[in-house]
Amino acid sequence: MREIFHLSTLAIKKKLKILKEDEKVLLKSLRKENSISKKTDFENIVKKISDYALIDKEEAWRSIVNRTSQQNPVPVYESGRRSWYKYAAAASLVLLFSVSYFLVTKNNTSVKKNEVVNTIIEIGKDKATLTLEDGSVVDLEKDSIYKNSNASSNGKRIVYNSGNQFTASNILTVPTGGQFNVELADGTRVWLNSESKLKFPVAFKDGETRQVELIYGEAYFQVSHSTAHKGSHFKVLSRGQNVEVLGTEFNLKAYNDEESVYTTLVNGKVSLSNKNITGKILQPGQQSVTDSEGNTAFYIRQVDVFNEVSWKEGVFSFNEMKLKDIMKVLSRWYDVKVVFKKTENENVLINGILDKDQKIEEILTIISNTNKIPYEINQKTIIFK
Amino acid sequence: MMKDINAHIINLLFLHPDMNFLKGNKKLKSVSSSSIKDGLKNVFDAYYEALVLYANRFLPAIDECEDLVQDLFVDLWEKDPFFPDEISLKIFLYKSTRNKCFNVIKHSKVKDKYATSQSINILEDDTLFLEHVLEEEIVRQLHQAIELLPDRKKEIIKMSLKGLKNQEISEILNIKLQTVKTLKSQSYAILRQQFQDMDIILYFLLS
């Protein structure tokens, strides 16, 4: 069996056109040698193929179906826990059981306003906490002005001065139900989505790589071009990967409770690296997906950029997105938990554009009416029945 | 040197996203269905036997192997994880099977301590793991390709794999010897085309 492995590796190399001269010779000689001992070498494979016939596959599948239908779990999706899973979202083109409906919430008259009741669920807003180099923590909130020697904030956005000399790091943390915007000392602007944490130096040194870290969460980067900084690259570290850029705009999504990290390029050019791969280039309009451990390859696909970055424009845009994934996004903005009583409702596909400044009940009413999925709000938990 | 090549190839096989190892697998790319069950069934159909036989390398009782792999599919159903591509799915399946075997062996009260530690050593060796996976994948994909052949051709190839001679096949199936030969060579042509450079293997297997 070792022989067949060796042979096949060489054969694959040949297919990939990376076979070196000495390996060509090796391949030839192996072919020769093996023609003598072929019987013994390949018996195992032949045996295994006939072993396939011994396995009662139908019975096995029945047993799996039985076991899964008995259990019928009611998963609870709550933010901050590793209980959120997605399946084959990559190319979800099969819409057999899907219900799609375009939600235009702003002008939608079918919203029954009287169903909107006051609850304790609040709409997300601009807020963050800033951890300074000495470890002290400052709350940044709408309508509150903050200023220190390096930066100033109007409660929506914090701007670092370009003349800073100090090279310590600050950390900006955006909680559930928050969003914030920061302009770094090099002029790079970063929009932070709910449940995100960014670490960055208060000043950069021209000529050296400008490095920041998205510890978790989602961020949109508008990077000031390296030509303005003596060619120094901008580098973003995150779960499972790092992104190196010259000057560009891109979105990076690396939540702790999601198994994949998504990088979407809007403009310019970025280069992705992880443990195994260096220098994977993304083109505008492309999104790369990789696992948060950095083990797998960068899976590249073409996406509608607007859907990916709309959150920073004050809307959520969903295209053929599963209800459970939509609720994951909403749970971060509205700080709620979501429960599906019927698992099949999790995968209902929905199109729509939602304003981020409307009450969650308005959104739920539309989803509920158009897809016939009743819901109930209990404290800060939304239950789809 | 062997080790270098292995590492390199395995990198290419498992890490290169654009690498379509074998053409026969395209079906699985559309695994994504809005119903988990459909997707899972596709994965099950493609991998079940291979995973069982992989487990069988470490656990002698095939029933135990089947149970273990069924557990894995029940887990998949419940946890519904996301895989960006088939390669990650493949790695996940074999790795999970390996872990399950590992747990079974560790917790079994087998008296033969030597055999247990041998099995654990083999299970823990990452190079061996990749070799095993590659072997299972060759078998699995060959099997898949054979299954896709038209009925008569499939029958003949299977008999020929069992070691029956053309004459014997023609007698069993009650067809002319020349027909057996023709069908056989047509089947090889189909398989070869599907496997391109894997033809070396087929050459040894089917000649």
Coordinates of C-alpha atoms in Angstrom, one line a residue:
Chain A
M1 CA 0.0 0.0 0.0
R2 CA 2.9 2.3 0.6
E3 CA 3.8 1.9 -3.1
I4 CA 0.4 2.9 -4.3
F5 CA 0.6 6.0 -2.1
H6 CA 3.9 6.9 -3.5
L7 CA 2.8 6.3 -7.0
S8 CA -0.3 8.3 -6.6
T9 CA 1.4 11.2 -5.0
L10 CA 3.8 11.3 -8.0
A11 CA 0.9 11.0 -10.3
I12 CA -0.9 13.9 -8.7
K13 CA 2.3 15.9 -8.9
K14 CA 2.5 15.2 -12.6
K15 CA -1.1 16.4 -12.9
L16 CA -0.2 19.6 -11.2
K17 CA 2.9 19.9 -13.5
I18 CA 5.3 20.1 -10.5
L19 CA 7.0 16.9 -11.2
K20 CA 10.8 17.4 -11.1
E21 CA 13.2 15.6 -13.4
D22 CA 14.4 13.1 -10.8
E23 CA 10.9 12.4 -9.8
K24 CA 10.0 11.6 -13.4
V25 CA 12.7 9.0 -13.4
L26 CA 11.4 7.7 -10.0
L27 CA 7.9 7.4 -11.4
K28 CA 9.1 5.5 -14.4
S29 CA 11.1 3.0 -12.3
L30 CA 8.3 2.6 -9.8
R31 CA 5.9 1.7 -12.6
K32 CA 8.4 -0.9 -13.7
E33 CA 8.9 -2.4 -10.3
N34 CA 5.3 -2.4 -9.6
S35 CA 4.3 -4.3 -12.7
I36 CA 6.0 -7.3 -11.1
S37 CA 4.5 -7.0 -7.7
K38 CA 1.2 -5.6 -8.7
K39 CA -0.9 -8.4 -7.4
T40 CA 0.2 -8.0 -3.8
D41 CA 0.2 -4.3 -3.9
F42 CA -3.3 -3.8 -5.1
E43 CA -5.1 -6.6 -3.5
N44 CA -5.9 -4.4 -0.6
I45 CA -7.6 -1.8 -2.7
V46 CA -9.6 -4.4 -4.6
K47 CA -10.5 -6.0 -1.3
K48 CA -11.7 -2.8 0.1
I49 CA -13.8 -2.0 -2.9
S50 CA -15.6 -5.3 -2.5
D51 CA -15.8 -4.7 1.2
Y52 CA -18.1 -1.7 0.4
A53 CA -20.7 -4.2 -0.7
L54 CA -20.7 -5.8 2.8
I55 CA -21.9 -2.6 4.4
D56 CA -25.7 -2.2 4.7
K57 CA -25.9 1.5 3.9
E58 CA -29.7 1.8 3.8
E59 CA -30.0 0.3 7.3
A60 CA -27.3 2.7 8.6
W61 CA -29.1 5.7 7.1
R62 CA -32.4 4.6 8.6
S63 CA -30.8 4.2 12.0
I64 CA -29.3 7.8 11.8
V65 CA -32.7 9.2 10.7
N66 CA -34.4 7.5 13.6
R67 CA -31.9 8.7 16.2
T68 CA -32.1 12.3 14.9
S69 CA -35.9 12.5 14.7
Q70 CA -36.3 11.2 18.2
Q71 CA -34.2 13.9 19.8
N72 CA -35.6 16.9 18.0
P73 CA -33.5 19.4 19.9
V74 CA -34.6 23.0 20.4
P75 CA -31.3 24.9 20.0
V76 CA -30.9 28.2 21.9
Y77 CA -28.9 30.7 20.1
E78 CA -27.4 33.3 22.3
S79 CA -24.6 35.7 21.7
G80 CA -21.3 35.0 23.1
R81 CA -21.6 31.3 23.1
R82 CA -20.4 28.8 20.6
S83 CA -23.8 27.5 19.7
W84 CA -24.2 29.0 16.3
Y85 CA -23.7 26.9 13.3
K86 CA -24.1 27.3 9.7
Y87 CA -24.4 24.7 7.1
A88 CA -23.2 25.0 3.6
A89 CA -24.0 28.6 3.2
A90 CA -21.3 28.9 0.7
A91 CA -23.3 28.2 -2.4
S92 CA -26.8 27.9 -1.2
L93 CA -28.5 27.9 -4.5
V94 CA -31.0 25.2 -3.8
L95 CA -34.1 27.0 -2.6
L96 CA -36.5 24.1 -2.5
F97 CA -38.0 24.7 0.8
S98 CA -37.4 28.4 1.0
V99 CA -39.7 31.2 1.2
S100 CA -38.3 34.4 -0.1
Y101 CA -39.9 37.7 0.3
F102 CA -38.5 41.2 -0.2
L103 CA -38.8 43.2 2.9
V104 CA -38.8 46.9 2.2
T105 CA -39.4 48.1 5.7
K106 CA -39.3 51.9 5.3
N107 CA -42.3 52.2 3.0
N108 CA -44.0 49.1 3.9
T109 CA -47.5 49.9 4.9
S110 CA -48.4 46.4 5.9
V111 CA -46.6 46.9 9.2
K112 CA -49.2 46.9 11.8
K113 CA -48.1 49.6 14.1
N114 CA -50.5 48.6 16.8
E115 CA -48.7 45.4 17.2
V116 CA -45.6 47.2 18.2
V117 CA -45.5 47.2 21.9
N118 CA -43.0 48.8 24.2
T119 CA -40.6 46.2 25.5
I120 CA -37.3 46.3 27.2
I121 CA -35.6 45.6 23.9
E122 CA -33.7 48.7 22.8
I123 CA -32.4 49.6 19.4
G124 CA -28.7 49.6 19.2
K125 CA -26.8 52.8 19.3
D126 CA -23.4 54.4 19.1
K127 CA -21.4 53.3 22.1
A128 CA -18.1 51.8 23.1
T129 CA -15.6 51.6 25.8
L130 CA -12.0 52.8 25.4
T131 CA -9.2 51.1 27.3
L132 CA -6.2 53.4 27.6
E133 CA -2.6 52.5 27.8
D134 CA -2.6 52.8 31.6
G135 CA -5.5 50.3 31.8
S136 CA -8.2 52.8 32.7
V137 CA -11.5 52.5 30.9
V138 CA -13.6 55.3 29.5
D139 CA -17.2 55.0 28.3
L140 CA -17.9 56.6 25.0
E141 CA -21.5 57.3 24.3
K142 CA -23.8 59.4 22.1
D143 CA -23.8 63.1 23.1
S144 CA -20.9 62.7 25.5
I145 CA -17.7 64.5 24.6
Y146 CA -14.3 63.0 25.6
K147 CA -10.8 64.3 25.0
N148 CA -7.3 63.2 26.0
S149 CA -3.9 64.2 24.8
N150 CA -4.0 61.7 21.9
A151 CA -7.6 61.6 20.8
S152 CA -11.0 63.2 21.0
S153 CA -14.5 61.8 20.7
N154 CA -17.9 63.2 20.0
G155 CA -19.7 60.0 21.2
K156 CA -20.1 58.7 17.7
R157 CA -16.5 58.6 16.6
I158 CA -13.1 58.9 18.1
V159 CA -10.3 60.6 16.2
Y160 CA -6.6 60.1 17.0
N161 CA -4.2 63.0 16.4
S162 CA -1.8 62.6 13.5
G163 CA 1.1 64.1 15.5
N164 CA 1.1 61.6 18.3
Q165 CA 4.5 60.3 19.4
F166 CA 3.4 57.8 22.0
T167 CA 3.4 54.3 20.7
A168 CA 1.3 52.5 23.4
S169 CA -1.9 50.7 22.4
N170 CA -5.5 51.5 23.1
I171 CA -8.4 49.1 22.9
L172 CA -11.8 50.0 21.7
T173 CA -14.6 47.6 22.7
V174 CA -18.1 47.8 21.2
P175 CA -20.7 45.9 23.3
T176 CA -23.8 44.1 22.1
G177 CA -26.2 46.7 20.9
G178 CA -23.5 49.2 20.0
Q179 CA -21.5 50.5 17.0
F180 CA -18.6 52.9 16.8
N181 CA -16.2 54.6 14.5
V182 CA -12.5 55.4 14.9
E183 CA -10.0 57.4 12.9
L184 CA -6.5 56.2 13.7
A185 CA -3.5 58.4 13.8
D186 CA -2.5 57.5 10.2
G187 CA -5.9 58.6 8.9
T188 CA -7.3 55.1 8.5
R189 CA -10.9 54.9 9.4
V190 CA -12.4 51.9 11.0
W191 CA -16.2 51.2 11.6
L192 CA -16.8 48.7 14.3
N193 CA -20.0 46.6 14.5
S194 CA -21.7 45.3 17.6
E195 CA -19.7 42.9 19.8
S196 CA -16.3 43.9 18.4
K197 CA -12.9 44.7 19.9
L198 CA -10.1 46.5 18.2
K199 CA -6.6 47.0 19.5
F200 CA -4.4 49.7 17.9
P201 CA -1.4 51.9 18.6
V202 CA -2.1 55.5 19.4
A203 CA 0.6 56.4 16.8
F204 CA 2.3 54.8 13.9
K205 CA 5.9 55.1 12.7
D206 CA 6.3 55.9 9.0
G207 CA 8.2 53.2 7.2
E208 CA 7.2 50.5 9.6
T209 CA 4.2 48.2 9.2
R210 CA 1.1 49.7 10.7
Q211 CA -0.4 46.9 12.7
V212 CA -3.8 46.6 14.4
E213 CA -5.7 43.6 15.8
L214 CA -9.4 42.9 15.4
I215 CA -9.5 40.7 18.6
Y216 CA -13.1 39.7 17.7
G217 CA -16.1 41.0 15.9
E218 CA -16.7 42.8 12.6
A219 CA -14.9 45.9 11.3
Y220 CA -14.9 47.9 8.1
F221 CA -11.5 49.3 7.2
Q222 CA -10.8 52.4 5.0
V223 CA -7.0 52.3 5.1
S224 CA -5.0 55.4 4.3
H225 CA -2.6 54.6 1.5
S226 CA 0.9 53.4 2.2
T227 CA 2.3 56.0 -0.2
A228 CA 1.3 58.7 2.4
H229 CA 3.3 56.8 5.0
K230 CA 6.7 56.1 3.3
G231 CA 5.3 52.9 1.9
S232 CA 4.5 51.2 5.2
H233 CA 1.9 48.5 4.9
F234 CA -1.2 48.2 7.0
K235 CA -1.7 44.8 8.7
V236 CA -4.8 43.5 10.5
L237 CA -4.5 40.5 12.7
S238 CA -7.5 38.5 13.6
R239 CA -8.7 35.0 14.5
G240 CA -7.2 32.5 12.1
Q241 CA -5.6 34.9 9.6
N242 CA -4.0 38.2 8.9
V243 CA -4.6 40.7 6.2
E244 CA -1.9 42.9 4.7
V245 CA -2.9 46.0 2.6
L246 CA -1.5 48.9 0.8
G247 CA -4.5 51.2 0.8
T248 CA -7.9 49.9 0.4
E249 CA -11.4 49.4 1.8
F250 CA -12.5 46.0 3.1
N251 CA -14.7 44.3 5.7
L252 CA -13.5 41.8 8.1
K253 CA -15.8 39.6 10.1
A254 CA -14.3 37.4 12.8
Y255 CA -16.8 36.7 15.6
N256 CA -15.9 34.5 18.4
D257 CA -19.1 32.5 18.1
E258 CA -18.7 31.8 14.4
E259 CA -16.5 29.1 13.0
S260 CA -15.5 31.1 9.9
V261 CA -13.7 34.3 9.3
Y262 CA -14.9 36.4 6.3
T263 CA -12.8 39.0 4.5
T264 CA -14.6 41.1 1.8
L265 CA -12.7 43.4 -0.4
V266 CA -14.5 46.6 -1.6
N267 CA -11.6 48.4 -3.2
G268 CA -7.9 48.0 -3.9
K269 CA -6.0 44.9 -3.1
V270 CA -5.3 42.8 0.1
S271 CA -3.2 39.8 0.8
L272 CA -4.3 37.1 3.2
S273 CA -2.2 34.8 5.2
N274 CA -2.7 32.1 7.8
K275 CA -0.7 29.3 9.4
N276 CA -0.5 27.4 6.1
I277 CA -0.8 29.9 3.3
T278 CA 0.8 33.2 2.7
G279 CA -0.1 35.9 0.2
K280 CA -3.5 34.8 -1.1
I281 CA -4.7 37.9 -3.0
L282 CA -8.3 39.1 -3.0
Q283 CA -9.8 41.1 -5.8
P284 CA -12.6 43.7 -5.3
G285 CA -16.0 42.1 -4.9
Q286 CA -14.4 38.9 -3.6
Q287 CA -14.9 37.4 -0.2
S288 CA -12.6 34.9 1.4
V289 CA -13.9 32.4 4.0
T290 CA -11.5 30.5 6.2
D291 CA -11.9 28.8 9.6
S292 CA -11.1 30.7 12.7
E293 CA -8.2 28.4 13.6
G294 CA -6.5 29.2 10.4
N295 CA -6.1 25.6 9.3
T296 CA -8.1 25.5 6.1
A297 CA -7.5 27.2 2.8
F298 CA -9.0 30.6 1.9
Y299 CA -12.2 29.8 0.1
I300 CA -12.8 32.7 -2.3
R301 CA -16.2 33.6 -3.7
Q302 CA -17.8 36.5 -5.5
V303 CA -20.3 38.4 -3.3
D304 CA -22.6 41.4 -3.5
V305 CA -20.4 43.8 -1.5
F306 CA -23.4 45.9 -0.4
N307 CA -24.9 43.1 1.6
E308 CA -21.6 42.6 3.4
V309 CA -20.9 46.3 4.3
S310 CA -24.4 47.7 4.6
W311 CA -24.3 47.6 8.4
K312 CA -21.9 50.5 8.4
E313 CA -24.4 52.5 6.4
G314 CA -27.1 52.1 9.0
V315 CA -29.0 49.2 7.3
F316 CA -28.9 45.5 7.2
S317 CA -29.2 44.0 3.8
F318 CA -29.9 40.3 3.4
N319 CA -30.0 38.4 0.2
E320 CA -31.3 34.8 0.4
M321 CA -30.1 34.6 4.0
K322 CA -31.3 32.0 6.4
L323 CA -33.6 33.3 9.2
K324 CA -31.3 32.0 11.8
D325 CA -28.3 33.9 10.3
I326 CA -30.4 37.0 10.1
M327 CA -31.4 36.6 13.7
K328 CA -27.8 36.2 14.7
V329 CA -27.0 39.6 13.2
L330 CA -30.1 41.2 14.8
S331 CA -29.3 39.6 18.2
R332 CA -26.0 41.5 18.2
W333 CA -27.6 44.8 17.4
Y334 CA -30.7 44.5 19.7
D335 CA -28.9 42.5 22.4
V336 CA -31.5 39.7 22.4
K337 CA -31.5 35.9 22.5
V338 CA -33.3 33.9 19.9
V339 CA -35.0 30.5 20.2
F340 CA -36.5 28.5 17.4
K341 CA -39.1 26.0 18.5
K342 CA -39.2 24.5 15.0
T343 CA -35.8 23.8 13.5
E344 CA -37.2 24.0 10.0
N345 CA -37.9 27.7 10.5
E346 CA -34.3 28.4 11.0
N347 CA -33.5 27.8 7.4
V348 CA -36.3 29.9 5.8
L349 CA -34.6 32.2 3.3
I350 CA -35.3 35.8 3.4
N351 CA -34.4 38.9 1.3
G352 CA -34.6 42.3 2.6
I353 CA -33.2 45.6 3.7
L354 CA -33.8 46.6 7.3
D355 CA -33.2 50.0 8.8
K356 CA -31.0 49.7 11.9
D357 CA -32.9 52.4 13.7
Q358 CA -36.3 50.7 13.8
K359 CA -37.8 48.7 16.6
I360 CA -37.2 45.0 16.5
E361 CA -40.9 44.3 16.7
E362 CA -41.5 46.0 13.4
I363 CA -38.9 43.7 11.8
L364 CA -40.3 40.6 13.5
T365 CA -43.9 41.5 12.4
I366 CA -42.9 41.6 8.8
I367 CA -41.0 38.3 9.0
S368 CA -43.8 36.7 10.9
N369 CA -46.5 37.9 8.5
T370 CA -44.8 37.1 5.3
N371 CA -43.5 33.7 6.3
K372 CA -46.2 32.6 8.6
I373 CA -43.9 32.1 11.5
P374 CA -45.5 33.3 14.8
Y375 CA -43.2 34.8 17.4
E376 CA -43.3 35.9 21.0
I377 CA -41.1 38.2 23.0
N378 CA -40.3 37.2 26.5
Q379 CA -38.1 39.7 28.3
K380 CA -35.0 39.8 26.0
T381 CA -35.7 36.5 24.3
I382 CA -37.4 36.2 20.9
I383 CA -39.2 32.9 20.4
F384 CA -40.2 31.7 17.0
K385 CA -43.1 29.2 17.5
Chain B
M1 CA 12.5 12.3 0.8
M2 CA 9.4 10.3 0.9
K3 CA 8.2 12.4 3.8
D4 CA 8.8 15.6 2.0
I5 CA 6.8 14.6 -1.0
N6 CA 4.0 13.4 1.2
A7 CA 3.9 16.7 3.1
H8 CA 3.9 18.6 -0.1
I9 CA 1.3 16.6 -1.8
I10 CA -0.9 16.5 1.2
N11 CA -0.7 20.3 1.4
L12 CA -1.8 20.5 -2.2
L13 CA -4.5 17.9 -1.8
F14 CA -6.0 19.3 1.3
L15 CA -5.1 22.9 1.3
H16 CA -5.4 24.0 -2.2
P17 CA -8.9 25.3 -2.8
D18 CA -8.9 25.2 -6.5
M19 CA -7.6 21.6 -6.7
N20 CA -10.3 19.4 -8.0
F21 CA -8.8 16.1 -6.9
L22 CA -11.0 14.0 -9.0
K23 CA -13.8 14.9 -11.4
G24 CA -16.2 12.4 -10.0
N25 CA -16.8 14.5 -7.0
K26 CA -18.5 17.5 -8.5
K27 CA -21.9 16.4 -7.3
L28 CA -21.0 17.1 -3.7
K29 CA -20.2 20.7 -4.4
S30 CA -23.9 21.4 -4.5
V31 CA -24.4 19.7 -1.2
S32 CA -25.9 23.0 0.1
S33 CA -29.5 22.5 0.3
S34 CA -31.8 24.5 2.5
S35 CA -32.6 21.2 4.2
I36 CA -29.8 19.9 6.3
K37 CA -31.2 16.4 5.8
D38 CA -30.6 16.5 2.1
G39 CA -27.1 17.8 2.5
L40 CA -26.3 15.2 5.1
K41 CA -27.7 12.4 2.9
N42 CA -25.3 13.4 0.1
V43 CA -22.4 13.4 2.5
F44 CA -23.5 10.1 4.0
D45 CA -23.8 8.5 0.5
A46 CA -20.4 9.7 -0.5
Y47 CA -18.4 8.9 2.7
Y48 CA -20.1 6.4 4.9
E49 CA -18.3 3.2 3.7
A50 CA -15.0 4.9 3.5
L51 CA -15.2 6.1 7.1
V52 CA -16.4 2.7 8.3
L53 CA -13.4 1.0 6.6
Y54 CA -11.1 3.7 7.9
A55 CA -12.2 3.0 11.4
N56 CA -11.9 -0.7 10.7
R57 CA -8.1 -0.2 10.5
F58 CA -8.1 0.3 14.2
L59 CA -11.2 -1.4 15.5
P60 CA -11.6 -5.0 14.4
A61 CA -15.3 -5.3 14.8
I62 CA -17.1 -3.8 11.8
D63 CA -20.3 -3.3 13.8
E64 CA -18.5 -1.1 16.2
C65 CA -17.1 0.9 13.3
E66 CA -20.5 1.4 11.8
D67 CA -22.0 2.5 15.1
L68 CA -19.1 5.0 15.6
V69 CA -19.6 6.5 12.1
Q70 CA -23.4 6.7 12.6
D71 CA -22.7 8.6 15.8
L72 CA -20.6 11.0 13.8
F73 CA -23.5 11.6 11.4
V74 CA -25.9 12.2 14.2
D75 CA -23.5 14.7 15.6
L76 CA -23.3 16.4 12.2
W77 CA -27.0 16.6 12.1
E78 CA -27.3 18.2 15.5
K79 CA -24.4 20.6 15.4
D80 CA -24.9 21.5 11.7
P81 CA -21.4 22.9 11.3
F82 CA -20.3 25.1 8.4
F83 CA -17.8 24.0 5.9
P84 CA -16.5 26.5 3.4
D85 CA -15.6 23.7 0.9
E86 CA -15.5 20.0 0.5
I87 CA -11.9 19.7 1.6
S88 CA -12.7 21.0 5.0
L89 CA -15.6 18.7 5.2
K90 CA -13.4 15.8 4.2
I91 CA -10.8 16.6 6.8
F92 CA -13.5 17.0 9.4
L93 CA -15.0 13.6 8.7
Y94 CA -11.8 11.7 8.8
K95 CA -10.5 13.6 11.8
S96 CA -13.7 13.0 13.8
T97 CA -13.6 9.3 12.9
R98 CA -10.0 9.2 14.1
N99 CA -10.9 10.9 17.4
K100 CA -13.8 8.6 18.0
C101 CA -11.6 5.5 17.4
F102 CA -9.1 7.0 19.7
N103 CA -11.7 7.4 22.4
V104 CA -13.0 3.9 21.9
I105 CA -9.6 2.3 22.2
K106 CA -8.6 4.4 25.2
H107 CA -11.7 3.6 27.1
S108 CA -11.9 -0.1 26.2
K109 CA -10.8 -2.5 28.8
V110 CA -8.8 -4.6 26.4
K111 CA -6.3 -6.9 28.2
D112 CA -3.8 -6.7 25.4
K113 CA -2.1 -3.6 26.4
Y114 CA 0.5 -3.9 23.7
A115 CA -2.0 -4.0 20.9
T116 CA -3.8 -1.0 22.4
S117 CA -0.6 1.1 22.6
Q118 CA 0.2 0.1 19.0
S119 CA -3.1 1.3 17.8
I120 CA -2.8 4.5 19.7
N121 CA 0.6 5.1 18.3
I122 CA -0.7 4.6 14.7
L123 CA -3.7 6.8 15.4
E124 CA -1.6 9.6 16.8
D125 CA 0.8 9.7 13.9
D126 CA -0.2 12.5 11.6
T127 CA 1.8 11.3 8.6
L128 CA 0.2 7.9 8.8
F129 CA -3.2 9.6 9.2
L130 CA -2.8 11.4 5.9
E131 CA -1.5 8.3 4.2
H132 CA -4.5 6.4 5.4
V133 CA -6.9 9.1 4.3
L134 CA -5.3 9.2 0.9
E135 CA -5.7 5.5 0.6
E136 CA -9.3 5.5 1.7
E137 CA -9.9 8.4 -0.7
I138 CA -8.5 6.4 -3.6
V139 CA -10.7 3.5 -2.8
R140 CA -13.7 5.6 -2.2
Q141 CA -13.3 7.6 -5.4
L142 CA -12.6 4.5 -7.4
H143 CA -15.7 2.9 -6.0
Q144 CA -17.8 6.0 -6.7
A145 CA -16.6 6.1 -10.3
I146 CA -17.4 2.4 -10.7
E147 CA -20.9 2.9 -9.2
L148 CA -21.5 5.6 -11.8
L149 CA -20.9 3.2 -14.7
P150 CA -23.9 1.8 -16.6
D151 CA -25.3 -1.4 -15.0
R152 CA -23.8 -4.0 -17.3
K153 CA -20.4 -2.3 -17.3
K154 CA -20.5 -2.0 -13.6
E155 CA -21.3 -5.7 -13.2
I156 CA -18.4 -6.7 -15.4
I157 CA -15.9 -4.4 -13.7
K158 CA -16.9 -5.7 -10.3
M159 CA -16.6 -9.3 -11.4
S160 CA -13.2 -8.5 -12.9
L161 CA -12.1 -6.9 -9.7
K162 CA -13.0 -10.1 -7.9
G163 CA -10.6 -11.8 -10.1
L164 CA -12.9 -13.5 -12.6
K165 CA -11.6 -14.1 -16.0
N166 CA -13.3 -12.8 -19.1
Q167 CA -14.3 -16.3 -20.1
E168 CA -15.9 -16.9 -16.7
I169 CA -17.7 -13.5 -16.8
S170 CA -19.2 -14.3 -20.2
E171 CA -20.4 -17.7 -18.9
I172 CA -22.0 -16.2 -15.8
L173 CA -23.7 -13.3 -17.6
N174 CA -24.5 -15.5 -20.6
I175 CA -23.0 -13.0 -23.1
K176 CA -20.3 -13.4 -25.8
L177 CA -16.7 -13.3 -24.8
Q178 CA -16.1 -10.5 -27.3
T179 CA -18.9 -8.5 -25.7
V180 CA -17.3 -8.8 -22.3
K181 CA -14.0 -7.6 -23.8
T182 CA -15.7 -4.6 -25.5
L183 CA -17.7 -3.6 -22.5
K184 CA -14.6 -3.9 -20.3
S185 CA -12.5 -1.7 -22.5
Q186 CA -15.2 0.8 -22.7
S187 CA -15.5 0.9 -19.0
Y188 CA -11.8 1.5 -18.6
A189 CA -12.0 4.3 -21.0
I190 CA -14.7 5.9 -18.9
L191 CA -12.8 5.4 -15.7
R192 CA -9.5 6.5 -17.1
Q193 CA -11.1 9.7 -18.4
Q194 CA -12.5 10.4 -15.0
F195 CA -9.3 9.8 -13.3
Q196 CA -6.8 11.2 -15.8
D197 CA -3.5 10.8 -14.2
M198 CA -4.8 8.3 -11.7
D199 CA -4.6 5.9 -14.6
I200 CA -1.5 4.4 -13.2
I201 CA -3.5 3.0 -10.4
L202 CA -6.1 1.8 -12.8
Y203 CA -3.5 0.3 -15.0
F204 CA -2.4 -2.0 -12.2
L205 CA -5.8 -2.6 -10.9
L206 CA -7.6 -3.4 -14.0
S207 CA -5.1 -4.8 -16.5

